[in-house]
Short mmCIF file of C-alpha atoms and ligand atoms in Angstrom, two decimals:
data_model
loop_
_atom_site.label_atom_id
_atom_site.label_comp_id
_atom_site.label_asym_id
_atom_site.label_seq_id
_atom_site.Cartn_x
_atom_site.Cartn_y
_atom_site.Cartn_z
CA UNK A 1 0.00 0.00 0.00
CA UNK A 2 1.55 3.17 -1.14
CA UNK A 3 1.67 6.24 1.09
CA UNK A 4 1.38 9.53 -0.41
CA UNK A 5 3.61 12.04 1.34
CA UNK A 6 1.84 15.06 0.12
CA UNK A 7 -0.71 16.58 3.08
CA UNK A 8 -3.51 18.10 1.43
CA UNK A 9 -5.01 20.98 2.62
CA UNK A 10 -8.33 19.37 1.52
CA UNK A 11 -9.36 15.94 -0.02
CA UNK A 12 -13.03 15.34 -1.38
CA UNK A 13 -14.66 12.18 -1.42
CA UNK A 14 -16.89 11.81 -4.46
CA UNK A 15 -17.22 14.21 -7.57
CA UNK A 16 -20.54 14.75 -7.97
CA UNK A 17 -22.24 17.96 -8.52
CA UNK A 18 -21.66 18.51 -4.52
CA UNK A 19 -18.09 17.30 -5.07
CA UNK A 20 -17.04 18.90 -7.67
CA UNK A 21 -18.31 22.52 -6.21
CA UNK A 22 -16.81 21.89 -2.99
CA UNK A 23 -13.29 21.31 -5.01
CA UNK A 24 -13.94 24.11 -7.18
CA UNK A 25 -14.52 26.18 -3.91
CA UNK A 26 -11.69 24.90 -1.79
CA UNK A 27 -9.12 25.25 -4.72
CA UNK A 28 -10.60 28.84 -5.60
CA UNK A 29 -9.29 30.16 -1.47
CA UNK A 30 -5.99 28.66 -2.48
CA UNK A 31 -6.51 25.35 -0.65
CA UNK A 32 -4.33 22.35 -2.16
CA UNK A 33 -7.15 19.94 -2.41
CA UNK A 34 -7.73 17.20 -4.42
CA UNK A 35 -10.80 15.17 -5.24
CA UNK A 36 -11.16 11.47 -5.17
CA UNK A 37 -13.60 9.44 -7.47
CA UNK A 38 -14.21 5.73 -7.59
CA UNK A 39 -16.48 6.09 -10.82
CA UNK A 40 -17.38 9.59 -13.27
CA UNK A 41 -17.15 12.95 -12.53
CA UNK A 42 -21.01 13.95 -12.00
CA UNK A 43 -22.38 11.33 -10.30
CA UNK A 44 -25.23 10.23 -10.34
CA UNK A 45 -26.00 13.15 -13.06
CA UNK A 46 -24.32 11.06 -15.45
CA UNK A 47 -27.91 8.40 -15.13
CA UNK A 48 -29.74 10.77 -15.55
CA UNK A 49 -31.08 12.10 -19.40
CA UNK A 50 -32.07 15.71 -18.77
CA UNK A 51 -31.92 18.07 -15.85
CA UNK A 52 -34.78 21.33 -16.14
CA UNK A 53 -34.65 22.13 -12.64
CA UNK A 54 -30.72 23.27 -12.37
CA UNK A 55 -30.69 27.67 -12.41
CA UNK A 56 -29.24 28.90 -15.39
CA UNK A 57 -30.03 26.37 -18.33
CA UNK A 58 -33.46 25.60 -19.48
CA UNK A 59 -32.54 22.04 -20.04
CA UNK A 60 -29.27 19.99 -20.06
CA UNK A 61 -28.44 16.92 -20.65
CA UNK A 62 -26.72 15.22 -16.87
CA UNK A 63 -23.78 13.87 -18.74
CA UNK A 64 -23.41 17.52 -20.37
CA UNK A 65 -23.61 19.11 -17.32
CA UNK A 66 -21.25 17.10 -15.59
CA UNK A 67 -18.27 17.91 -17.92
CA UNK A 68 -19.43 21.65 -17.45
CA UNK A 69 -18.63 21.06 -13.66
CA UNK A 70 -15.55 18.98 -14.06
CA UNK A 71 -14.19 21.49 -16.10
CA UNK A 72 -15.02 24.02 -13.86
CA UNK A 73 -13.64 22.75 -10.60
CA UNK A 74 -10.29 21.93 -11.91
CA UNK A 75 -9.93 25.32 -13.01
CA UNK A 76 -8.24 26.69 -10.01
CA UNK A 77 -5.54 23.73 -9.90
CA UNK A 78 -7.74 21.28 -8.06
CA UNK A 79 -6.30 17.90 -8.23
CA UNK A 80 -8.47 14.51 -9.24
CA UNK A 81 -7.52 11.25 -9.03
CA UNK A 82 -9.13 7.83 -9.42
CA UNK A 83 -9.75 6.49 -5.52
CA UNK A 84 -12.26 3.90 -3.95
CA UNK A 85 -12.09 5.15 -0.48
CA UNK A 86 -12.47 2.49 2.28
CA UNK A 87 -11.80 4.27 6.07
CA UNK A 88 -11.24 7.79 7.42
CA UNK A 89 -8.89 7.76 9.87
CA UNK A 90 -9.39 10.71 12.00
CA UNK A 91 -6.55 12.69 13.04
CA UNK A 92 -5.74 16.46 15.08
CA UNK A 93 -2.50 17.31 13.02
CA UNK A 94 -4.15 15.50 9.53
CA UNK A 95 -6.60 12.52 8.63
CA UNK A 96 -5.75 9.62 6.64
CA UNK A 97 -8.07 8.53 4.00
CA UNK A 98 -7.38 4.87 3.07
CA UNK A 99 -8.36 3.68 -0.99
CA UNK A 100 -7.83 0.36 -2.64
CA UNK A 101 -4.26 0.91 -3.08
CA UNK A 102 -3.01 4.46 -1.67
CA UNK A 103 -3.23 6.21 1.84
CA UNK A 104 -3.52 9.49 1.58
CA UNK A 105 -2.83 12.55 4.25
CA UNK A 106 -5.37 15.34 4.66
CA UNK A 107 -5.75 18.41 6.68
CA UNK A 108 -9.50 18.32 6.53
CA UNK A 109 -11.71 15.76 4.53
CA UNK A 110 -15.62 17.05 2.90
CA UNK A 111 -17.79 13.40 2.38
CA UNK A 112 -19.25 14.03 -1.11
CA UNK A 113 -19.90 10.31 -1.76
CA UNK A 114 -24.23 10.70 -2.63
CA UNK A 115 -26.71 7.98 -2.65
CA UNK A 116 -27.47 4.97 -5.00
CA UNK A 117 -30.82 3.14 -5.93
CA UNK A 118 -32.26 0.78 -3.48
CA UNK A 119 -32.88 -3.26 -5.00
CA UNK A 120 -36.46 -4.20 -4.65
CA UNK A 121 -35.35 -7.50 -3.15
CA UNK A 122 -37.85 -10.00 -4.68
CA UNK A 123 -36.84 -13.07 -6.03
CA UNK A 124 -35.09 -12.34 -9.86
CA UNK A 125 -34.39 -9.16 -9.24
CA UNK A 126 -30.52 -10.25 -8.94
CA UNK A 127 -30.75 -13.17 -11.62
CA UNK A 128 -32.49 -10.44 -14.14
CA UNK A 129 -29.97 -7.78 -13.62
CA UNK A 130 -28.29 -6.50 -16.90
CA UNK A 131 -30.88 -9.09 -18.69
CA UNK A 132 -33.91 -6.92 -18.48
CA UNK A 133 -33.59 -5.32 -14.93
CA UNK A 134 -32.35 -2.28 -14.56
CA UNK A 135 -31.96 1.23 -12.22
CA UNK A 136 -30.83 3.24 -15.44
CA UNK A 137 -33.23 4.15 -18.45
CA UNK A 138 -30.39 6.31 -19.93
CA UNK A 139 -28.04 3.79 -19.84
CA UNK A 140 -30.36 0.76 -20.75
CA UNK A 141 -33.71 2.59 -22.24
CA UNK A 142 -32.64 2.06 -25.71
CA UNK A 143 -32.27 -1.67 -25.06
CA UNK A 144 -36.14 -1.92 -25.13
CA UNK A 145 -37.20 -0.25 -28.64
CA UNK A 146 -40.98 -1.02 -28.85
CA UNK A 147 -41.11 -2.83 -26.27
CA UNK A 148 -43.43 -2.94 -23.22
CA UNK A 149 -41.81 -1.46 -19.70
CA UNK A 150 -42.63 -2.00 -16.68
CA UNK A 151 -41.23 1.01 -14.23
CA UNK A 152 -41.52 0.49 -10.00
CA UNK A 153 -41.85 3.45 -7.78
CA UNK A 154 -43.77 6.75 -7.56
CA UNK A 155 -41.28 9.30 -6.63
CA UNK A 156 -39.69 11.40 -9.00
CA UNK A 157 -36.80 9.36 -10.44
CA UNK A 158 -39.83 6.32 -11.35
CA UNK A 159 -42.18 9.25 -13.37
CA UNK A 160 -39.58 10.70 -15.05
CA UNK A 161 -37.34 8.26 -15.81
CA UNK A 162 -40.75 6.26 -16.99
CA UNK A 163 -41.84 9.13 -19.24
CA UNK A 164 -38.21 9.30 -20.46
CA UNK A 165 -38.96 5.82 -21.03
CA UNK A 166 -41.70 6.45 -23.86
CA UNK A 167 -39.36 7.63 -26.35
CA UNK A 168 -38.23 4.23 -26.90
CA UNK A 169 -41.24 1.64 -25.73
CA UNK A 170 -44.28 0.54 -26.98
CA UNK A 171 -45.96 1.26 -23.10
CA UNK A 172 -44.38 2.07 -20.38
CA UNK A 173 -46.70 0.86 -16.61
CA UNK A 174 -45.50 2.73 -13.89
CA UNK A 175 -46.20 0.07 -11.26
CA UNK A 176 -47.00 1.64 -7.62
CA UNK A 177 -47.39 0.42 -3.94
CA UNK A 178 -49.59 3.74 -3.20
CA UNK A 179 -52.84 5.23 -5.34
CA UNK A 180 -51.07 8.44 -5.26
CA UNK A 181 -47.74 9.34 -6.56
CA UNK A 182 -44.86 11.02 -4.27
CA UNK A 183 -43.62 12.81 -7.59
CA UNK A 184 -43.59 16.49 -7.86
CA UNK A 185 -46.88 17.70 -9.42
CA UNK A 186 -44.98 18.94 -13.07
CA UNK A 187 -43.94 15.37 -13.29
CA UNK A 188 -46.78 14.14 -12.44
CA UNK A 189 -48.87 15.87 -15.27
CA UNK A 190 -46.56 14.93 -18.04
CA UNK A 191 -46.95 11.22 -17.21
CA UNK A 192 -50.97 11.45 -16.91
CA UNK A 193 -50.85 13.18 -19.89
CA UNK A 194 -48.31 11.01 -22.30
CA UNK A 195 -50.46 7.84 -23.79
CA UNK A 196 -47.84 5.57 -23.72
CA UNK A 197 -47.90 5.66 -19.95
CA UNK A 198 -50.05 3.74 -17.96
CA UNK A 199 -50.50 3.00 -13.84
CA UNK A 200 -51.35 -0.02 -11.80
CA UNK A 201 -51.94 0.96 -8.16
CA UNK A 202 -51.92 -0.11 -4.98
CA UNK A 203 -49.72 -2.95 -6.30
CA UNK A 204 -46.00 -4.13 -5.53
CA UNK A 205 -44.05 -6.65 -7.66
CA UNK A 206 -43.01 -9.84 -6.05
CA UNK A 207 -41.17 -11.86 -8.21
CA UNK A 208 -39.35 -11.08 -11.86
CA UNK A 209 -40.10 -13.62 -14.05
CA UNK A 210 -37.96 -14.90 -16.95
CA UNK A 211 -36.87 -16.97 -19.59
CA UNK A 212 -33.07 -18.18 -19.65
CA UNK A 213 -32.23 -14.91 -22.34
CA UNK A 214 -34.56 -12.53 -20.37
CA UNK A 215 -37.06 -10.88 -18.14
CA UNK A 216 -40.80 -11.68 -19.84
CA UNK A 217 -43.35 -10.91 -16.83
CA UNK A 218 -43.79 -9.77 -12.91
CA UNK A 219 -45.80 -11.08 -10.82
CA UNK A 220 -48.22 -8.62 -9.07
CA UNK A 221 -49.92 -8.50 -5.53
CA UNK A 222 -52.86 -5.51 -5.50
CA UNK A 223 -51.78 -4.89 -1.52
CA UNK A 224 -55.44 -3.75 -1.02
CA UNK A 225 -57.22 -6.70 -2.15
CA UNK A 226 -54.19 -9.41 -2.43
CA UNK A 227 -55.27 -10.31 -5.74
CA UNK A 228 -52.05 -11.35 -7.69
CA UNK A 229 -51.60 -11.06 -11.64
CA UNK A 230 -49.09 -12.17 -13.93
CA UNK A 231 -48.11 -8.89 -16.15
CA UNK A 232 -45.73 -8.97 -18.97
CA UNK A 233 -42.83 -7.22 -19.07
CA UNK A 234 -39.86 -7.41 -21.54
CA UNK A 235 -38.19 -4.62 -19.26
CA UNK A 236 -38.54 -3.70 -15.57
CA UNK A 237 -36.42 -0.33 -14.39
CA UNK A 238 -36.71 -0.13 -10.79
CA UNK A 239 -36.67 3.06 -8.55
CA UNK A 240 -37.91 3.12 -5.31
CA UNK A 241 -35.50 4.97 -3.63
CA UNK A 242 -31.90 5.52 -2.40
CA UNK A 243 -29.44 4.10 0.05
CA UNK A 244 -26.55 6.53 1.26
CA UNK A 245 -22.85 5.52 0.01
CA UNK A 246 -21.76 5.83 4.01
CA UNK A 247 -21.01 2.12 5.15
CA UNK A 248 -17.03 3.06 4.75
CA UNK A 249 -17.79 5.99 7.63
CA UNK A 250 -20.35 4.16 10.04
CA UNK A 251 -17.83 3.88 12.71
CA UNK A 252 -16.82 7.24 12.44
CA UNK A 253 -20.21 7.45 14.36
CA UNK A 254 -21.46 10.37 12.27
CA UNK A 255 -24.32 8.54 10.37
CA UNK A 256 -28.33 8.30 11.86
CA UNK A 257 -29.49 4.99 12.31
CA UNK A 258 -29.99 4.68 8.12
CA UNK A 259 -26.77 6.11 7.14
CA UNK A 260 -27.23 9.33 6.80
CA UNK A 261 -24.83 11.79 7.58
CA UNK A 262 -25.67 14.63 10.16
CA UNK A 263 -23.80 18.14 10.15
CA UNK A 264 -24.44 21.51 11.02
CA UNK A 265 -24.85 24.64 8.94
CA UNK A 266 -21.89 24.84 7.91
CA UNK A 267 -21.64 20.98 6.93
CA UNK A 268 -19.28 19.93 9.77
CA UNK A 269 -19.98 16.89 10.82
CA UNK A 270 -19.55 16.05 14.80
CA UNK A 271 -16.10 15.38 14.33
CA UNK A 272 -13.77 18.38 13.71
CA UNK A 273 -12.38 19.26 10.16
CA UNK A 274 -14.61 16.22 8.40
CA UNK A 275 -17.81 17.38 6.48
CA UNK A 276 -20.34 16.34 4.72
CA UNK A 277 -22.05 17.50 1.17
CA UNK A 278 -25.09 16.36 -1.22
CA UNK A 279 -26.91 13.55 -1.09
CA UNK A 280 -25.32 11.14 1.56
CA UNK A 281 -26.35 14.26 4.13
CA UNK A 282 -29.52 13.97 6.34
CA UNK A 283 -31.16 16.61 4.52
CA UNK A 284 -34.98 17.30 3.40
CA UNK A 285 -33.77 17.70 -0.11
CA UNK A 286 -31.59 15.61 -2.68
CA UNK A 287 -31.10 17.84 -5.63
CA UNK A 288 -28.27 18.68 -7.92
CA UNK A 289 -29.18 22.45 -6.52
CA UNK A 290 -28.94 21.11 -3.13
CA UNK A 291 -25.66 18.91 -3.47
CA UNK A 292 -23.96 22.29 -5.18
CA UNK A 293 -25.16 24.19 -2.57
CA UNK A 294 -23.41 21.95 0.45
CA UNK A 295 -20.46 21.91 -1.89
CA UNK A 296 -20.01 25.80 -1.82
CA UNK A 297 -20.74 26.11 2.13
CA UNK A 298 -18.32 22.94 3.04
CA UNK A 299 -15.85 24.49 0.19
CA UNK A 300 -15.94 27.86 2.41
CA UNK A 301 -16.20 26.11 5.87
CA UNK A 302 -12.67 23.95 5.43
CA UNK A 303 -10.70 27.23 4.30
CA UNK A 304 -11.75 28.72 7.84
CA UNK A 305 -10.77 25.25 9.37
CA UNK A 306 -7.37 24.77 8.48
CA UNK A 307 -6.42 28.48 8.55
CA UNK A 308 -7.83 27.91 12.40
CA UNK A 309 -5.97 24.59 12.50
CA UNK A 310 -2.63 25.86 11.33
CA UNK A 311 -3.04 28.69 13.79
CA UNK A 312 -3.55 26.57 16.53
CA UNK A 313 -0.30 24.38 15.56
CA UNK A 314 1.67 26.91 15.25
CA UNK A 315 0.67 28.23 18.59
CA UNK A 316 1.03 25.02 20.48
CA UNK A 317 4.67 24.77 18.55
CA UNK A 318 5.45 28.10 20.16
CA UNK A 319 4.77 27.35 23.80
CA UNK A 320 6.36 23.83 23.22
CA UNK A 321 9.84 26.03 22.21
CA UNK A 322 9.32 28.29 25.15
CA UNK A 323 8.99 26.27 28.00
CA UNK A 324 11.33 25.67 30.17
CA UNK A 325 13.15 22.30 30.51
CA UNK A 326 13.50 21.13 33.93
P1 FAD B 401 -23.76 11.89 -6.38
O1 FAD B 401 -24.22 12.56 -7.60
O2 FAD B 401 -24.40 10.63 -5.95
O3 FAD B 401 -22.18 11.66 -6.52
C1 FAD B 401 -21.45 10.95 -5.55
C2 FAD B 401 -20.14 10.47 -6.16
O4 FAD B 401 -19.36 9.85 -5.14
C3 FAD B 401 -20.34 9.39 -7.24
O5 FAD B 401 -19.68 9.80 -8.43
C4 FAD B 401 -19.72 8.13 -6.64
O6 FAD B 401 -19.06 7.33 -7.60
C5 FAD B 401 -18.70 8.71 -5.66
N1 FAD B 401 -18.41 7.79 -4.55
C6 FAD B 401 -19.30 7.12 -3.77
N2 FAD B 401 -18.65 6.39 -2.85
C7 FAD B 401 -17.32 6.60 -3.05
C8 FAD B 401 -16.13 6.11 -2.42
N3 FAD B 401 -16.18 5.26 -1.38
N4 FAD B 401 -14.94 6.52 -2.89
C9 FAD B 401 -14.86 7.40 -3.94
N5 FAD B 401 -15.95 7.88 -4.58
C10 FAD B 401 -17.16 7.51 -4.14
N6 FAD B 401 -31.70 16.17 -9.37
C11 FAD B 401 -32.07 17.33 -9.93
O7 FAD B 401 -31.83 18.41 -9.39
N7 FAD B 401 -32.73 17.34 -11.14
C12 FAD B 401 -33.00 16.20 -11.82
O8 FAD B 401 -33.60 16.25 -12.91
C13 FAD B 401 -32.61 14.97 -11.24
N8 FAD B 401 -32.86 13.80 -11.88
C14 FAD B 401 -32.47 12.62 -11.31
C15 FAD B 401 -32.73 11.42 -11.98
C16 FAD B 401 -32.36 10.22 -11.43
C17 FAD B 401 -32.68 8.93 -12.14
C18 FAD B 401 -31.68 10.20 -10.18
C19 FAD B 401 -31.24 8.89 -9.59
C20 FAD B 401 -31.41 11.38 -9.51
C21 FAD B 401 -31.81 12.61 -10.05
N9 FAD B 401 -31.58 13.82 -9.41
C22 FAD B 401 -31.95 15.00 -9.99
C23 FAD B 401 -30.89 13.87 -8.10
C24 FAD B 401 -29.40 14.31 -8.27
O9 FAD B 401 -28.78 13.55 -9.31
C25 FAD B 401 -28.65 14.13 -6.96
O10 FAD B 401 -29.34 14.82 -5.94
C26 FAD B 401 -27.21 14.65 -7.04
O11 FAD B 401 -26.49 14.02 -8.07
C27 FAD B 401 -26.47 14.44 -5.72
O12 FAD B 401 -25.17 14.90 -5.85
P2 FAD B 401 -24.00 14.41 -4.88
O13 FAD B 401 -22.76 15.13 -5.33
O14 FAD B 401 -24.41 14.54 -3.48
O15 FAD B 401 -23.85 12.84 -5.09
P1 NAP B 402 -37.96 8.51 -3.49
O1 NAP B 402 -38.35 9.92 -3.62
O2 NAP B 402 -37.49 7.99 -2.18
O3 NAP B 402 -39.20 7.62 -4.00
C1 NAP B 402 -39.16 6.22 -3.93
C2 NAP B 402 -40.49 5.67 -4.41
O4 NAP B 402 -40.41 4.25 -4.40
C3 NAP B 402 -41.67 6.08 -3.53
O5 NAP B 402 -42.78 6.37 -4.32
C4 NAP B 402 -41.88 4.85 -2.66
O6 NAP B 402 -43.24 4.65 -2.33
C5 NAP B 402 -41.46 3.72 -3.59
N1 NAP B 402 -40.91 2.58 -2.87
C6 NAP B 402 -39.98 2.57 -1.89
N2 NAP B 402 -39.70 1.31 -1.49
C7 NAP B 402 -40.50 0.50 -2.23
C8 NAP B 402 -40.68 -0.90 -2.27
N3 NAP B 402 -39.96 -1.72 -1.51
N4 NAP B 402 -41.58 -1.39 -3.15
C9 NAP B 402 -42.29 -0.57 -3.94
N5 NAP B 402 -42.16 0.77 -3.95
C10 NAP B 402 -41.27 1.30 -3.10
O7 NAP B 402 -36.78 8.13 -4.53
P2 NAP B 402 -36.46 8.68 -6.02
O8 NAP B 402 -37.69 8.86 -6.80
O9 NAP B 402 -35.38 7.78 -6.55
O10 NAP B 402 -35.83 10.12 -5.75
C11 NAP B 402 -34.63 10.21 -4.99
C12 NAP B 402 -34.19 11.67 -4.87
O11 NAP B 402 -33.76 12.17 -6.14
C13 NAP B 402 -35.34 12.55 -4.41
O12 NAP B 402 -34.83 13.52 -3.54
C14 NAP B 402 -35.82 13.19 -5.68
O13 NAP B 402 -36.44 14.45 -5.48
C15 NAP B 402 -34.53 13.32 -6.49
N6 NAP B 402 -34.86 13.34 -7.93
C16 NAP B 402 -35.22 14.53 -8.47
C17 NAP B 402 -35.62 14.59 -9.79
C18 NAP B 402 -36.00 15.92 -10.36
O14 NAP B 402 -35.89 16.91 -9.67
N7 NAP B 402 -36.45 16.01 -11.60
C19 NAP B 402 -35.69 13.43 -10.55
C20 NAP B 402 -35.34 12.23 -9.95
C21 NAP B 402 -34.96 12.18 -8.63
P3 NAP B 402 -44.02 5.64 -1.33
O15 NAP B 402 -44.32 6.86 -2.13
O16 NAP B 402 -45.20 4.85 -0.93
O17 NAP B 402 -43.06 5.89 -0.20
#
């Protein structure tokens, strides 16, 4: 395992849209930081087809967007390098951060790592993966070219993604546990009003059905009156929900009881000089505007903290030199 001998002033965890402002940020008050990614730049913007609700462009495409913010947060000399990041090791002077194959040595560290889908966890869920299940209609939609969808959730990603969907399938069924959908209401109305798209409520899947090739039907349970159905589906993109990437920081003993990560204000977690950005936060919002907003406040909070830090040092340095040996 390599050590790298350079302390940053800064390291970032994830470069997502919350990420990649924090780095842009930190880098912009003359902080030597560097960003660490175990996938894209953009996160979880790169799934996604087009973003309308981001200030300043009408509509953009998520992978688009994301080389806009690359671009932009290296442009003050912030570093990025690949790194799966598997422990914090907390630290007064600096913090470690431990990856697959490098440690690295940090003054202060900003959690950017976001959120990923939940699994249904019914039976061929796992076997169907990649053969007709999927969490990603931009990466997979064209796959299913007149073909007949089945979408699970009613939040935004499921209505969205599901009227994404249409472009491509014969019918898209947004499948639902509830008779009323947790999407915003502008989402809502474009899916009501787009004939390919069609709702079975009150329902949950419980099984995905196949062939050896592929995914050809779920079975259905109407949670009201238990009837079950068998519904064809040559494609079934799930979404109901996210998980936060924070297992590698658990014993940190930052996270709620789901994972969450809780700061204040300023994004500083319970333990000094680590923060926390975006979507892995305990927040009321998960947003690309929300994850860029963290970024900017945690980019502005670790300047303050290691200026503090250094101060502090120094001082204790001082005294150390001046007292008297006896
Ligand atoms: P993420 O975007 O999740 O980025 C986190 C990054 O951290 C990832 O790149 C990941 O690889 C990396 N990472 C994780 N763990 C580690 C580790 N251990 N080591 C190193 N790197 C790690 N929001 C909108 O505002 N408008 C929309 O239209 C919209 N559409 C969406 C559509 C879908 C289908 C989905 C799923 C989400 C959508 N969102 C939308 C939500 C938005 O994408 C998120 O709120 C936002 O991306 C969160 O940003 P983030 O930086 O916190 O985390
Ligand atoms: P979400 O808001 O948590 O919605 C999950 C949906 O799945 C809910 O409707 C939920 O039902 C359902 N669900 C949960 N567990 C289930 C289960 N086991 N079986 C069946 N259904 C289940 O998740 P999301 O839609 O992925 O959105 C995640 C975040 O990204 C949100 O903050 C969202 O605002 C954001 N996002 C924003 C946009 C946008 O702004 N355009 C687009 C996509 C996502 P209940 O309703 O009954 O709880």
């Amino acid at each position: 395992m390599e050590t790298v001998e350079t302390i940053y002033d800064v390291i970032v965890i994830g470069a997502g849209p919350g990420g990649l402002t924090a780095g842009l940020y930190a880098s912009r008050s003359n902080l030597k930081t560097l960003m660490l990614e175990r996938g894209l730049p953009g996160g979880q913007m790169n799934n996604t087809a087009e973003i309308e609700n981001y200030s300043g462009f009408k509509s953009i495409m998520g992978p688009d967007l994301s080389t806009k913010m690359f671009e932009g947060a290296k442009q003050f000399g912030a570093e990025y390098a690949y790194g799966d990041v598997k422990e914090i090791i907390d630290g007064r002077e600096f913090k470690q951060i431990v990856t697959s194959n490098k440690t690295f040595k940090t003054r202060s560290i900003i959690i950017a790592t976001g959120a990923e889908h939940k699994k249904l966890g019914v039976p061929g869920e796992a076997e169907f993966n990649g053969r007709g299940v999927s969490y990603c209609a931009v990466c997979d939609g064209a796959f299913f070219r007149n073909k007949d969808i089945v979408v699970v959730g009613g939040g935004d990603s499921a209505v969205e993604e599901g009227v994404y969907l249409t472009q491509f399938a014969n019918k898209v069924t947004i499948i639902h546990r509830r008779d009323a959908l947790r999407a915003q209401k502008i989402l809502q109305e474009r899916s009501f009003n787009n004939d390919k798209v069609e709702f079975v409520w009150d329902t949950v899947v419980e099984e995905i059905k196949g062939d050896v090739i592929k995914t050809n039907a779920v079975h259905l349970r109407n949670v009201k009156t238990n009837e079950t159905t068998e519904f064809p589906a040559d494609g079934v993109f799930i979404y109901v929900g996210l998980l936060p990437n924070s297992d590698q920081f658990r014993s940190l003993g930052i996270t709620d009881a789901e994972g969450w990560i809780e700061t204040n204000e300023t994004m500083e977690t319970k333990i000094p000089g680590i923060f926390a950005i975006g979507d892995v936060r305990k927040t009321p919002l998960r947003q690309v505007a929300t994850a860029v907003g963290d970024g900017s406040l945690a980019g502005n909070a670790v300047f303050n903290y290691v200026e503090e830090l250094s101060e502090n040092l120094q001082k204790e340095k001082t005294v150390s030199v001046d007292l008297p040996i006896n």
